């Protein structure tokens, strides 16, 4: 005699809308058409419609969710993003670019940066051009140019160009809500005032609405933001604070008028006690100041933000408070936390939406039955821990690797102890400029690490095997890369002109 087969999930309840809630609803309803999916949100709890920058993996989400790229771009006033322009992160006067996609041309197993580092060491600083000149994404972004990748010509740098989007977060949530409801998602308007737990299992049985209604289900997805209504308040799962490495805990966001030229990148400018973002959209520019409340007051932070705008503000700055860190478990009992309820680092490398996306995809891969197997939950939480730690180390590196000590904020960051996992990675770069992925799920590739560390002045050694290419071969090899990159970038269309031709958004109704 065998045990009865586990019963399948019938009803999924998503608590909270916004980007996390509607991304979850849109993908689950597209993939799982047999489940009843209900989303609870309140019009009383608005979302901040800031300009939101993404990384290239967002295109994988669109594919999985059946979303047409051009339709999404027009609906969200989106622009394209080739990378991030860093201003003042090394010494306050510098500038470098973290571009997506491939850099140069490999020689056997040696990446371009190994040849570049050896050439710089042998010939002094003037022997080679700035590293940006060997990456198409960087050079094209500097010239405000954009086009789609061209896989038909694998030998061209255009085959390896990579891109993401910059869009209005509130418009993106609205776009996903429309899709979700068309796919059968039921939206429940109202505010949750209580969470009832099952007395035997401890699972969430139902939530209680302000008007007395109860909403029950099998699986609950907590997208309630920093409040963490289910995973934190109801189930009591602890939050791991990472403020000792990530000092910033607040942000102010404000839109301003559109600025020309329309740049295909996000700009992040280091300030005395944090940094300021600039995200160009089709209809306006999103701006924000991310800062440490222990080092600057909210009023002072607002003054810094407004003084750094490129155009007239369209609203008053709106505050956002957050705690850098992660939930000890993102899945507990019958609740999966996605978005801010599962953790938040900071928006420096545009990973917020990506971590929402990976949370949903992990849920797809480990989707439970009503028995909620412990092994599935444990694996989800293991992956959650790895992803957050991986991204944390990359972000912390931006603050640790700096020459700035001009304020107490930067002085602390430059001299702070760092996680062992990051220290080990920096030691390997210092020794030989080498990088090895520790797991397939690791987000940032060697290209990203190299651009950030070189840009911020990290003293990086090179692989001794770079000597396999003698100088009389290496010099024309690097010169050829530079020449081809420059030629291809010069032939790419203007970013704004490309949008106007292919995906221009309709005017926003007054």
Tab-separated table of C-alpha atoms in Angstrom, residues 21-447:
chain	number	residue	atom	x	y	z
A	21	UNK	CA	3.583	41.608	-7.287
A	22	UNK	CA	2.659	42.182	-10.899
A	23	UNK	CA	5.863	40.621	-12.252
A	24	UNK	CA	4.954	37.521	-10.230
A	25	UNK	CA	1.346	37.564	-11.401
A	26	UNK	CA	2.229	38.117	-15.060
A	27	UNK	CA	4.706	35.241	-15.250
A	28	UNK	CA	2.769	32.722	-13.143
A	29	UNK	CA	-0.469	33.367	-15.032
A	30	UNK	CA	1.301	32.974	-18.354
A	31	UNK	CA	2.928	29.672	-17.390
A	32	UNK	CA	0.301	28.167	-15.057
A	33	UNK	CA	-3.083	28.650	-16.659
A	34	UNK	CA	-4.806	26.018	-14.517
A	35	UNK	CA	-4.172	27.704	-11.151
A	36	UNK	CA	-6.361	30.349	-9.598
A	37	UNK	CA	-4.148	33.389	-9.038
A	38	UNK	CA	-5.395	36.286	-6.934
A	39	UNK	CA	-3.510	39.488	-6.114
A	40	UNK	CA	-4.372	41.744	-3.190
A	41	UNK	CA	-3.362	45.390	-3.257
A	42	UNK	CA	-4.714	48.654	-1.945
A	43	UNK	CA	-5.017	51.930	-3.798
A	44	UNK	CA	-4.214	53.542	-0.443
A	45	UNK	CA	-0.661	52.171	-0.700
A	46	UNK	CA	0.888	53.768	-3.755
A	47	UNK	CA	4.158	52.906	-5.456
A	48	UNK	CA	6.859	55.391	-6.304
A	49	UNK	CA	6.967	55.846	-10.078
A	50	UNK	CA	10.693	56.436	-10.325
A	51	UNK	CA	12.838	55.795	-13.338
A	52	UNK	CA	13.981	52.207	-12.955
A	53	UNK	CA	17.101	50.787	-14.570
A	54	UNK	CA	17.520	47.087	-15.324
A	55	UNK	CA	20.180	44.636	-16.487
A	56	UNK	CA	20.064	42.482	-19.654
A	57	UNK	CA	18.469	39.481	-17.907
A	58	UNK	CA	15.153	41.394	-17.906
A	59	UNK	CA	14.844	40.340	-21.553
A	60	UNK	CA	14.766	36.705	-20.418
A	61	UNK	CA	11.829	37.544	-18.165
A	62	UNK	CA	9.995	39.158	-21.078
A	63	UNK	CA	10.523	36.035	-23.174
A	64	UNK	CA	9.276	33.712	-20.420
A	65	UNK	CA	6.239	35.907	-19.813
A	66	UNK	CA	5.425	36.218	-23.527
A	67	UNK	CA	5.952	39.986	-23.523
A	68	UNK	CA	6.613	41.814	-26.782
A	69	UNK	CA	9.631	44.098	-26.392
A	70	UNK	CA	8.316	47.000	-28.460
A	71	UNK	CA	4.920	46.909	-26.759
A	72	UNK	CA	6.583	47.058	-23.350
A	73	UNK	CA	8.924	49.901	-24.340
A	74	UNK	CA	6.071	52.049	-25.632
A	75	UNK	CA	3.882	51.346	-22.599
A	76	UNK	CA	6.587	52.259	-20.069
A	77	UNK	CA	8.264	55.242	-21.820
A	78	UNK	CA	11.404	53.129	-21.861
A	79	UNK	CA	14.832	53.829	-23.281
A	80	UNK	CA	17.711	51.427	-23.890
A	81	UNK	CA	20.594	50.881	-21.506
A	82	UNK	CA	24.094	49.819	-22.550
A	83	UNK	CA	25.606	50.147	-19.084
A	84	UNK	CA	26.333	52.538	-16.226
A	85	UNK	CA	28.400	55.724	-16.243
A	86	UNK	CA	30.290	56.067	-12.922
A	87	UNK	CA	31.354	59.603	-11.995
A	88	UNK	CA	33.654	60.406	-9.077
A	89	UNK	CA	33.894	56.953	-7.506
A	90	UNK	CA	37.676	56.652	-7.549
A	91	UNK	CA	38.888	60.045	-6.345
A	92	UNK	CA	35.976	62.429	-6.897
A	93	UNK	CA	37.146	63.679	-10.305
A	94	UNK	CA	37.231	60.468	-12.361
A	95	UNK	CA	34.802	58.781	-14.736
A	96	UNK	CA	34.528	55.218	-16.027
A	97	UNK	CA	31.918	53.030	-17.671
A	98	UNK	CA	30.554	49.615	-16.709
A	99	UNK	CA	29.180	48.307	-19.987
A	100	UNK	CA	27.222	45.160	-20.697
A	101	UNK	CA	28.396	42.585	-23.208
A	102	UNK	CA	31.722	41.357	-24.506
A	103	UNK	CA	35.004	43.234	-24.305
A	104	UNK	CA	37.402	43.046	-27.224
A	105	UNK	CA	38.642	39.720	-28.533
A	106	UNK	CA	40.057	36.836	-26.490
A	107	UNK	CA	43.442	35.327	-27.267
A	108	UNK	CA	43.151	31.603	-26.520
A	109	UNK	CA	41.865	31.568	-22.912
A	110	UNK	CA	43.154	35.051	-22.141
A	111	UNK	CA	40.613	37.850	-21.971
A	112	UNK	CA	41.367	41.235	-23.506
A	113	UNK	CA	42.061	42.822	-20.133
A	114	UNK	CA	45.022	40.471	-19.572
A	115	UNK	CA	46.714	41.675	-22.763
A	116	UNK	CA	45.799	45.280	-21.925
A	117	UNK	CA	47.233	44.997	-18.413
A	118	UNK	CA	50.517	43.567	-19.691
A	119	UNK	CA	50.787	46.260	-22.359
A	120	UNK	CA	50.175	48.950	-19.750
A	121	UNK	CA	52.774	47.447	-17.413
A	122	UNK	CA	55.416	47.187	-20.128
A	123	UNK	CA	54.837	50.513	-21.804
A	124	UNK	CA	53.573	52.772	-19.049
A	125	UNK	CA	50.175	54.424	-18.817
A	126	UNK	CA	50.340	55.904	-22.309
A	127	UNK	CA	50.952	52.629	-24.105
A	128	UNK	CA	47.276	51.788	-24.491
A	129	UNK	CA	44.022	53.721	-24.663
A	130	UNK	CA	41.499	53.905	-21.835
A	131	UNK	CA	39.926	50.479	-21.349
A	132	UNK	CA	36.510	51.811	-22.491
A	133	UNK	CA	37.857	51.904	-26.064
A	134	UNK	CA	37.966	48.093	-26.230
A	135	UNK	CA	34.267	47.531	-25.461
A	136	UNK	CA	31.548	48.387	-27.972
A	137	UNK	CA	28.917	49.005	-25.305
A	138	UNK	CA	31.141	51.590	-23.623
A	139	UNK	CA	32.172	53.462	-26.748
A	140	UNK	CA	28.675	53.441	-28.272
A	141	UNK	CA	27.170	54.709	-25.023
A	142	UNK	CA	29.668	57.566	-24.861
A	143	UNK	CA	28.522	58.602	-28.354
A	144	UNK	CA	24.802	58.178	-27.500
A	145	UNK	CA	24.372	55.423	-30.057
A	146	UNK	CA	22.298	52.253	-30.007
A	147	UNK	CA	21.144	49.400	-32.199
A	148	UNK	CA	20.011	45.830	-31.678
A	149	UNK	CA	22.552	42.965	-31.716
A	150	UNK	CA	23.235	41.407	-35.110
A	151	UNK	CA	23.673	37.626	-34.686
A	152	UNK	CA	23.919	37.172	-38.457
A	153	UNK	CA	27.538	38.322	-38.325
A	154	UNK	CA	29.193	36.516	-35.396
A	155	UNK	CA	32.602	38.042	-36.219
A	156	UNK	CA	31.339	41.596	-35.711
A	157	UNK	CA	31.278	43.254	-32.270
A	158	UNK	CA	27.601	43.944	-32.973
A	159	UNK	CA	26.894	40.256	-32.440
A	160	UNK	CA	27.927	40.586	-28.801
A	161	UNK	CA	26.341	43.906	-27.881
A	162	UNK	CA	24.054	43.527	-24.888
A	163	UNK	CA	21.392	45.826	-23.496
A	164	UNK	CA	18.699	46.364	-20.916
A	165	UNK	CA	15.948	48.941	-20.390
A	166	UNK	CA	15.299	52.095	-18.405
A	167	UNK	CA	11.587	52.611	-17.712
A	168	UNK	CA	8.978	54.146	-15.426
A	169	UNK	CA	8.373	51.625	-12.624
A	170	UNK	CA	4.736	52.611	-12.095
A	171	UNK	CA	4.003	52.306	-15.820
A	172	UNK	CA	5.734	48.909	-15.872
A	173	UNK	CA	3.517	47.679	-13.014
A	174	UNK	CA	0.439	49.019	-14.807
A	175	UNK	CA	1.475	47.285	-18.027
A	176	UNK	CA	1.954	43.968	-16.216
A	177	UNK	CA	-1.353	44.353	-14.371
A	178	UNK	CA	-3.207	44.720	-17.674
A	179	UNK	CA	-1.540	41.578	-19.023
A	180	UNK	CA	-2.126	39.634	-15.812
A	181	UNK	CA	-5.814	40.423	-15.615
A	182	UNK	CA	-6.221	39.477	-19.279
A	183	UNK	CA	-4.605	36.130	-18.374
A	184	UNK	CA	-7.121	35.484	-15.600
A	185	UNK	CA	-5.496	37.033	-12.516
A	186	UNK	CA	-8.107	38.346	-10.095
A	187	UNK	CA	-7.186	41.626	-8.417
A	188	UNK	CA	-8.653	42.174	-4.946
A	189	UNK	CA	-8.751	45.784	-3.821
A	190	UNK	CA	-8.304	46.407	-0.131
A	191	UNK	CA	-6.022	46.632	2.853
A	192	UNK	CA	-4.997	43.607	4.928
A	193	UNK	CA	-5.417	44.091	8.684
A	194	UNK	CA	-4.686	40.579	9.997
A	195	UNK	CA	-3.091	37.270	9.038
A	196	UNK	CA	-4.579	34.003	10.357
A	197	UNK	CA	-2.268	31.007	10.836
A	198	UNK	CA	-3.303	27.373	10.885
A	199	UNK	CA	-3.081	26.149	14.479
A	200	UNK	CA	-1.546	22.793	13.538
A	201	UNK	CA	0.879	23.520	10.680
A	202	UNK	CA	1.620	27.182	11.327
A	203	UNK	CA	0.921	27.916	7.655
A	204	UNK	CA	-0.927	31.046	6.603
A	205	UNK	CA	-4.585	30.039	6.362
A	206	UNK	CA	-6.049	33.343	5.210
A	207	UNK	CA	-5.705	37.091	5.437
A	208	UNK	CA	-8.340	39.411	6.821
A	209	UNK	CA	-9.288	42.560	4.930
A	210	UNK	CA	-10.226	45.898	6.503
A	211	UNK	CA	-13.858	45.368	5.465
A	212	UNK	CA	-13.988	41.958	7.144
A	213	UNK	CA	-13.527	39.752	4.087
A	214	UNK	CA	-11.160	36.802	4.349
A	215	UNK	CA	-8.985	35.599	1.480
A	216	UNK	CA	-7.489	32.119	1.711
A	217	UNK	CA	-5.269	30.032	-0.521
A	218	UNK	CA	-2.686	27.272	-0.705
A	219	UNK	CA	0.466	29.214	-1.594
A	220	UNK	CA	1.043	32.813	-0.510
A	221	UNK	CA	3.586	35.077	-2.226
A	222	UNK	CA	4.634	37.999	-0.045
A	223	UNK	CA	5.229	41.072	-2.222
A	224	UNK	CA	4.325	43.524	0.538
A	225	UNK	CA	7.628	45.388	0.410
A	226	UNK	CA	9.808	46.246	3.392
A	227	UNK	CA	6.870	45.636	5.720
A	228	UNK	CA	7.070	41.888	4.935
A	229	UNK	CA	3.514	41.383	6.172
A	230	UNK	CA	3.535	37.586	5.847
A	231	UNK	CA	7.143	36.384	5.980
A	232	UNK	CA	8.207	38.847	8.653
A	233	UNK	CA	5.247	40.014	10.727
A	234	UNK	CA	3.155	36.843	10.608
A	235	UNK	CA	5.787	34.081	10.402
A	236	UNK	CA	8.564	35.905	12.240
A	237	UNK	CA	11.409	35.082	9.855
A	238	UNK	CA	14.405	37.195	10.861
A	239	UNK	CA	16.150	39.782	8.700
A	240	UNK	CA	19.939	39.797	8.299
A	241	UNK	CA	21.238	43.361	8.394
A	242	UNK	CA	24.223	44.154	6.137
A	243	UNK	CA	24.572	47.801	7.119
A	244	UNK	CA	28.184	47.267	8.240
A	245	UNK	CA	29.143	46.977	4.542
A	246	UNK	CA	26.326	48.945	2.901
A	247	UNK	CA	25.879	52.230	4.741
A	248	UNK	CA	23.097	53.664	2.592
A	249	UNK	CA	19.616	53.231	4.048
A	250	UNK	CA	17.551	55.969	2.423
A	251	UNK	CA	16.805	57.449	-0.961
A	252	UNK	CA	14.995	60.475	-2.348
A	253	UNK	CA	13.499	60.249	-5.834
A	254	UNK	CA	12.413	63.108	-8.094
A	255	UNK	CA	11.627	63.369	-11.824
A	256	UNK	CA	12.811	66.256	-13.956
A	257	UNK	CA	12.232	67.329	-17.536
A	258	UNK	CA	13.757	65.300	-20.363
A	259	UNK	CA	17.337	66.236	-21.103
A	260	UNK	CA	19.134	66.087	-24.446
A	261	UNK	CA	20.910	64.088	-25.639
A	262	UNK	CA	18.884	61.014	-24.711
A	263	UNK	CA	21.649	58.834	-23.313
A	264	UNK	CA	21.560	55.004	-23.523
A	265	UNK	CA	22.943	54.551	-20.021
A	266	UNK	CA	22.310	55.257	-16.366
A	267	UNK	CA	24.613	57.756	-14.678
A	268	UNK	CA	25.611	57.342	-11.019
A	269	UNK	CA	27.550	60.216	-9.476
A	270	UNK	CA	29.327	59.798	-6.154
A	271	UNK	CA	28.357	62.398	-3.540
A	272	UNK	CA	29.892	63.184	-0.153
A	273	UNK	CA	27.575	60.805	1.719
A	274	UNK	CA	26.133	58.553	-0.977
A	275	UNK	CA	25.463	58.813	-4.681
A	276	UNK	CA	22.973	60.226	-7.190
A	277	UNK	CA	21.288	58.408	-10.062
A	278	UNK	CA	20.139	59.805	-13.399
A	279	UNK	CA	17.920	57.606	-15.581
A	280	UNK	CA	16.724	59.048	-18.918
A	281	UNK	CA	13.251	58.031	-20.093
A	282	UNK	CA	11.372	59.041	-23.223
A	283	UNK	CA	9.121	61.553	-21.441
A	284	UNK	CA	11.316	62.703	-18.544
A	285	UNK	CA	14.431	61.948	-16.526
A	286	UNK	CA	14.381	59.991	-13.265
A	287	UNK	CA	16.729	61.111	-10.504
A	288	UNK	CA	17.492	60.039	-6.978
A	289	UNK	CA	19.918	60.456	-4.109
A	290	UNK	CA	20.875	57.282	-2.207
A	291	UNK	CA	22.532	58.108	1.100
A	292	UNK	CA	23.367	57.168	4.674
A	293	UNK	CA	21.037	58.741	7.230
A	294	UNK	CA	23.849	58.477	9.791
A	295	UNK	CA	25.969	60.885	7.747
A	296	UNK	CA	23.532	63.404	6.247
A	297	UNK	CA	20.053	64.671	7.125
A	298	UNK	CA	17.058	64.198	4.857
A	299	UNK	CA	16.848	67.942	4.198
A	300	UNK	CA	20.528	68.150	3.291
A	301	UNK	CA	20.173	65.090	1.041
A	302	UNK	CA	17.245	66.748	-0.753
A	303	UNK	CA	19.328	69.884	-1.337
A	304	UNK	CA	22.151	67.807	-2.822
A	305	UNK	CA	19.705	66.004	-5.100
A	306	UNK	CA	17.989	69.138	-6.391
A	307	UNK	CA	21.290	70.949	-6.919
A	308	UNK	CA	22.507	68.054	-9.095
A	309	UNK	CA	19.560	67.951	-11.513
A	310	UNK	CA	20.105	68.646	-15.204
A	311	UNK	CA	16.672	70.220	-15.689
A	312	UNK	CA	13.628	71.601	-13.876
A	313	UNK	CA	12.119	69.193	-11.311
A	314	UNK	CA	8.566	68.017	-12.005
A	315	UNK	CA	7.654	67.146	-8.395
A	316	UNK	CA	8.959	67.280	-4.853
A	317	UNK	CA	11.484	64.628	-3.783
A	318	UNK	CA	9.819	61.521	-2.358
A	319	UNK	CA	11.492	59.505	0.397
A	320	UNK	CA	12.256	55.781	0.374
A	321	UNK	CA	13.599	54.010	3.449
A	322	UNK	CA	15.237	50.605	3.313
A	323	UNK	CA	17.436	48.223	5.285
A	324	UNK	CA	20.306	46.685	3.337
A	325	UNK	CA	20.278	42.943	3.921
A	326	UNK	CA	18.190	39.870	3.292
A	327	UNK	CA	15.586	37.648	4.891
A	328	UNK	CA	17.107	34.640	6.690
A	329	UNK	CA	14.695	32.472	4.706
A	330	UNK	CA	12.796	33.704	1.668
A	331	UNK	CA	10.508	30.653	1.780
A	332	UNK	CA	8.956	29.580	5.072
A	333	UNK	CA	6.024	27.154	5.379
A	334	UNK	CA	3.563	28.149	2.621
A	335	UNK	CA	4.908	31.695	2.109
A	336	UNK	CA	7.485	32.768	-0.490
A	337	UNK	CA	8.843	36.308	-0.194
A	338	UNK	CA	9.666	38.081	-3.459
A	339	UNK	CA	10.926	41.638	-3.829
A	340	UNK	CA	11.697	43.895	-0.877
A	341	UNK	CA	10.115	41.466	1.579
A	342	UNK	CA	12.902	38.976	0.754
A	343	UNK	CA	15.708	41.509	1.021
A	344	UNK	CA	17.196	44.615	-0.536
A	345	UNK	CA	20.750	45.758	-1.143
A	346	UNK	CA	20.659	49.099	-2.924
A	347	UNK	CA	20.031	50.195	-6.527
A	348	UNK	CA	23.664	50.866	-7.492
A	349	UNK	CA	23.982	48.087	-10.111
A	350	UNK	CA	20.268	47.911	-11.018
A	351	UNK	CA	19.801	44.468	-9.485
A	352	UNK	CA	16.479	45.041	-7.676
A	353	UNK	CA	14.245	43.883	-10.523
A	354	UNK	CA	16.684	41.093	-11.342
A	355	UNK	CA	16.362	39.647	-7.834
A	356	UNK	CA	12.575	39.809	-8.181
A	357	UNK	CA	12.921	37.958	-11.470
A	358	UNK	CA	15.178	35.224	-10.097
A	359	UNK	CA	12.871	34.794	-7.111
A	360	UNK	CA	9.950	34.107	-9.445
A	361	UNK	CA	11.980	31.774	-11.664
A	362	UNK	CA	13.199	29.808	-8.637
A	363	UNK	CA	9.567	29.469	-7.586
A	364	UNK	CA	8.688	28.135	-11.050
A	365	UNK	CA	11.467	25.559	-10.859
A	366	UNK	CA	10.597	24.461	-7.319
A	367	UNK	CA	6.847	24.959	-7.458
A	368	UNK	CA	5.297	23.055	-4.554
A	369	UNK	CA	2.422	20.708	-4.020
A	370	UNK	CA	0.192	21.197	-1.006
A	371	UNK	CA	2.541	19.051	1.051
A	372	UNK	CA	5.294	21.692	0.744
A	373	UNK	CA	8.304	19.365	0.681
A	374	UNK	CA	11.106	20.445	3.015
A	375	UNK	CA	13.755	19.654	0.386
A	376	UNK	CA	12.203	22.050	-2.142
A	377	UNK	CA	12.014	24.837	0.424
A	378	UNK	CA	15.610	24.256	1.550
A	379	UNK	CA	16.907	24.392	-2.022
A	380	UNK	CA	15.023	27.630	-2.708
A	381	UNK	CA	16.527	29.223	0.380
A	382	UNK	CA	20.027	27.996	-0.497
A	383	UNK	CA	19.765	29.654	-3.908
A	384	UNK	CA	18.309	32.790	-2.347
A	385	UNK	CA	21.263	33.062	0.041
A	386	UNK	CA	23.791	32.556	-2.754
A	387	UNK	CA	22.236	35.140	-5.082
A	388	UNK	CA	22.008	37.866	-2.465
A	389	UNK	CA	25.533	37.232	-1.193
A	390	UNK	CA	26.890	37.212	-4.743
A	391	UNK	CA	25.318	40.562	-5.605
A	392	UNK	CA	26.265	42.002	-2.204
A	393	UNK	CA	29.963	41.336	-2.788
A	394	UNK	CA	29.936	43.058	-6.170
A	395	UNK	CA	28.219	46.154	-4.778
A	396	UNK	CA	30.464	46.310	-1.703
A	397	UNK	CA	33.509	46.233	-4.017
A	398	UNK	CA	32.463	49.631	-5.439
A	399	UNK	CA	32.773	51.183	-1.995
A	400	UNK	CA	35.846	49.321	-0.756
A	401	UNK	CA	37.953	49.915	-3.871
A	402	UNK	CA	38.267	53.694	-3.798
A	403	UNK	CA	40.917	56.306	-3.111
A	404	UNK	CA	38.411	58.655	-1.488
A	405	UNK	CA	38.810	59.623	2.151
A	406	UNK	CA	37.463	63.153	1.858
A	407	UNK	CA	34.459	62.578	4.147
A	408	UNK	CA	33.844	60.292	7.145
A	409	UNK	CA	31.464	58.302	4.898
A	410	UNK	CA	34.117	57.463	2.310
A	411	UNK	CA	36.850	57.069	4.916
A	412	UNK	CA	34.873	54.353	6.662
A	413	UNK	CA	34.073	52.545	3.419
A	414	UNK	CA	37.649	52.506	2.143
A	415	UNK	CA	38.981	51.088	5.406
A	416	UNK	CA	36.127	48.793	6.469
A	417	UNK	CA	36.578	45.019	6.888
A	418	UNK	CA	34.859	43.147	4.052
A	419	UNK	CA	33.306	39.677	3.720
A	420	UNK	CA	35.843	36.879	3.278
A	421	UNK	CA	34.246	35.892	-0.036
A	422	UNK	CA	34.972	39.347	-1.469
A	423	UNK	CA	38.462	39.528	0.033
A	424	UNK	CA	39.377	36.245	-1.648
A	425	UNK	CA	38.156	37.514	-5.015
A	426	UNK	CA	40.101	40.774	-4.714
A	427	UNK	CA	43.250	38.861	-3.731
A	428	UNK	CA	43.006	36.800	-6.922
A	429	UNK	CA	42.528	39.909	-9.053
A	430	UNK	CA	45.463	41.612	-7.345
A	431	UNK	CA	47.671	38.602	-8.017
A	432	UNK	CA	46.852	37.871	-11.641
A	433	UNK	CA	43.723	39.646	-12.857
A	434	UNK	CA	42.011	36.250	-12.917
A	435	UNK	CA	38.348	35.524	-12.377
A	436	UNK	CA	36.554	32.222	-11.940
A	437	UNK	CA	32.832	31.736	-11.534
A	438	UNK	CA	32.086	29.921	-8.310
A	439	UNK	CA	28.687	28.771	-9.556
A	440	UNK	CA	26.597	28.982	-12.703
A	441	UNK	CA	24.140	31.237	-10.882
A	442	UNK	CA	26.773	33.927	-10.304
A	443	UNK	CA	25.396	37.107	-11.842
A	444	UNK	CA	28.347	39.296	-12.765
A	445	UNK	CA	30.898	38.042	-15.249
A	446	UNK	CA	34.606	38.823	-15.554
A	447	UNK	CA	33.843	41.800	-17.837
